[in-house]
XYZ file of C-alpha atoms in Angstrom:
157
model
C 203.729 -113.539 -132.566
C 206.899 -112.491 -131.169
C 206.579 -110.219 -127.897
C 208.616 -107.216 -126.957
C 208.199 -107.880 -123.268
C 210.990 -110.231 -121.147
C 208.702 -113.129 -120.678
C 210.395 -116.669 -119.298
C 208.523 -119.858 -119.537
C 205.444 -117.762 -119.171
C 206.103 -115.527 -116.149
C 206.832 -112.198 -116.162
C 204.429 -109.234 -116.105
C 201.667 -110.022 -118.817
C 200.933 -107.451 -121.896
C 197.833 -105.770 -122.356
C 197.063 -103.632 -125.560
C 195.366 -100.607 -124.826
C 193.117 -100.410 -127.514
C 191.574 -103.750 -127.484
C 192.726 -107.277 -129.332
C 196.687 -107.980 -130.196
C 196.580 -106.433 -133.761
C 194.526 -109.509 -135.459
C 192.409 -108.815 -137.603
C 193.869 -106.203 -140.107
C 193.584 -103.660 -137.144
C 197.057 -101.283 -136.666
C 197.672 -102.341 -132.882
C 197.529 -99.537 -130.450
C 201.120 -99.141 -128.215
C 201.515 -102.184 -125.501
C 201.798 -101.664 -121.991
C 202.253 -103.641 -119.416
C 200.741 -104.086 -115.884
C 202.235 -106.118 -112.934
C 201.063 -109.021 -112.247
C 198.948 -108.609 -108.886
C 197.647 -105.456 -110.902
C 198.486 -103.080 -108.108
C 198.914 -99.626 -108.779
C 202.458 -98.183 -109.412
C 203.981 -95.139 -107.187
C 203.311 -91.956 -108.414
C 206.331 -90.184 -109.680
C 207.607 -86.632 -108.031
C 208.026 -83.228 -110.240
C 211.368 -84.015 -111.564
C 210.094 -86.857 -113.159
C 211.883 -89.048 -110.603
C 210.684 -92.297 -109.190
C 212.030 -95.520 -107.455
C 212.683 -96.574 -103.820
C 213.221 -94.468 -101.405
C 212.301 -93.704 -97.675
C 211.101 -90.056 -98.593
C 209.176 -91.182 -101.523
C 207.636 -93.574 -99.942
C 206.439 -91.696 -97.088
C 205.087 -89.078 -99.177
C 203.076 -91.743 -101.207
C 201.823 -93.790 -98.499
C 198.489 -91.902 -98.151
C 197.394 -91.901 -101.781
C 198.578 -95.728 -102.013
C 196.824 -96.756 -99.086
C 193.339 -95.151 -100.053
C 193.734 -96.442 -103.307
C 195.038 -100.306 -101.995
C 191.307 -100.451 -99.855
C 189.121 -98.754 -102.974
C 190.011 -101.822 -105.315
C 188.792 -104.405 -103.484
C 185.786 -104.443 -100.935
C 186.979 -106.937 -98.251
C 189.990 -105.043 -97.622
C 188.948 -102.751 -95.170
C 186.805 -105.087 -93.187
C 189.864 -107.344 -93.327
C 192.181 -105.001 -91.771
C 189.487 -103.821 -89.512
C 189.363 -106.884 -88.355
C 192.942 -107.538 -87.906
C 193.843 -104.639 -85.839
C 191.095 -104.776 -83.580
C 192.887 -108.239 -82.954
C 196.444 -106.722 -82.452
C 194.997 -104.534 -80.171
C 193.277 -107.050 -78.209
C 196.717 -108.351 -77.715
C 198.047 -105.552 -76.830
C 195.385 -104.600 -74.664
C 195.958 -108.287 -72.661
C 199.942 -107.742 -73.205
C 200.052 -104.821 -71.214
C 197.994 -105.691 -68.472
C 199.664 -109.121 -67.825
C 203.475 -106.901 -67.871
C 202.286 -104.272 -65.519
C 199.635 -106.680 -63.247
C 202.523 -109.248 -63.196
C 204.280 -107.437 -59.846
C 202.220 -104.608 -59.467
C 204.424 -102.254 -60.198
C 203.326 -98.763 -61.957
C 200.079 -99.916 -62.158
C 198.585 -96.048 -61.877
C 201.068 -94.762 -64.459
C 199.696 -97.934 -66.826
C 196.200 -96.364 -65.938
C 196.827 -92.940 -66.782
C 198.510 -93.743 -70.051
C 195.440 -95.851 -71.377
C 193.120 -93.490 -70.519
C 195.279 -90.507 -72.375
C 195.691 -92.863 -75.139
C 192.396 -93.588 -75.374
C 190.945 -89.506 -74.988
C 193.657 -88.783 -77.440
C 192.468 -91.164 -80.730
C 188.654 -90.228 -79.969
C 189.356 -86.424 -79.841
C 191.532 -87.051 -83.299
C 188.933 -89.633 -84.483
C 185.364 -87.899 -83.774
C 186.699 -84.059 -84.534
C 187.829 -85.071 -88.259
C 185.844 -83.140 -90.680
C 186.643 -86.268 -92.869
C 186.844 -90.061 -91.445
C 189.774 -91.938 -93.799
C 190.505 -95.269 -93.438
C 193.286 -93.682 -91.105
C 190.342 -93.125 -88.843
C 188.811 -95.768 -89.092
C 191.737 -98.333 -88.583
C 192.356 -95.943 -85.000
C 188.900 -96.411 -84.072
C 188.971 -99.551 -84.153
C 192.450 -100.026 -82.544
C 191.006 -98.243 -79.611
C 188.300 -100.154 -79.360
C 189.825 -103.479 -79.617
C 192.219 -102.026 -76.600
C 188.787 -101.286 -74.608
C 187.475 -104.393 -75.422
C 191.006 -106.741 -74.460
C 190.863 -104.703 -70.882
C 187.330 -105.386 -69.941
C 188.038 -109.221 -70.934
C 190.893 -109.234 -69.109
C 188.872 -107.479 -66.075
C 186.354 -110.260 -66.362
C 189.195 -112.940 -66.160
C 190.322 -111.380 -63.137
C 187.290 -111.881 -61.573
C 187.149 -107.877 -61.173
């Protein structure tokens, strides 16, 4: 069966028929399309038909995508949950180790975590609607909480 799609040594994106089996059978075969391979979902195109790279494009997609990335699988979002309450453990220890190391603007260091943190809860806990947007800032802010108070206890403070 010859194949319409650019295929080399068996790589390429793999066709699926829409309608069922390849046209075996005696069965007219239904039009082929084809998926990528990691099966991910394609960007939406604009009104004028127009799609591709792009900075804008991308921007304006990137909400719809993301939602759409953590729906398909369930570990995702405990995954990335995961991962940025690490990065902002880091972060947490990163910036009290630069500012601690000659005590320099210690109070302005202060007054910045503490508007940071204010800020994310108010946006956080007044959404009508928690996204994974949300959540992923939640959980920044508490990993930043969490790297301070460790880094408290190291002190011996």
């Amino acid at each position: 069966s010859s194949c319409s799609c650019s295929r080399v040594n068996g790589r390429g994106p793999r066709p699926a028929i829409a309608g069922g089996r390849s046209g075996r059978g005696g069965k007219k075969s239904s039009p082929l399309r084809l998926f990528a391979a990691s099966n991910e979902p394609e960007v939406p195109t604009t009104e004028d038909g127009a799609s591709g790279p792009g900075l804008i494009k991308a921007l304006l997609n990137a909400q719809p995508l993301a939602e759409r990335y953590f729906e398909r699988k369930w570990w995702r979002k405990p995954m990335w949950y995961f991962i940025i309450f690490g990065f902002a453990y880091f972060a947490a220890n990163t910036i009290s180790l630069s500012f601690g190391a000659k005590a320099v603007n210690d109070v302005v260091a202060s007054v910045l975590v503490v508007i940071f943190y204010e800020a994310s809860s108010r946006v956080v806990y007044k959404a009508k609607k928690r996204t994974v947007w949300h959540w992923l800032l939640h959980y920044f802010k508490l990993g930043t909480v969490v790297g301070f108070l460790m880094d408290s206890y190291k002190l011996g403070g």
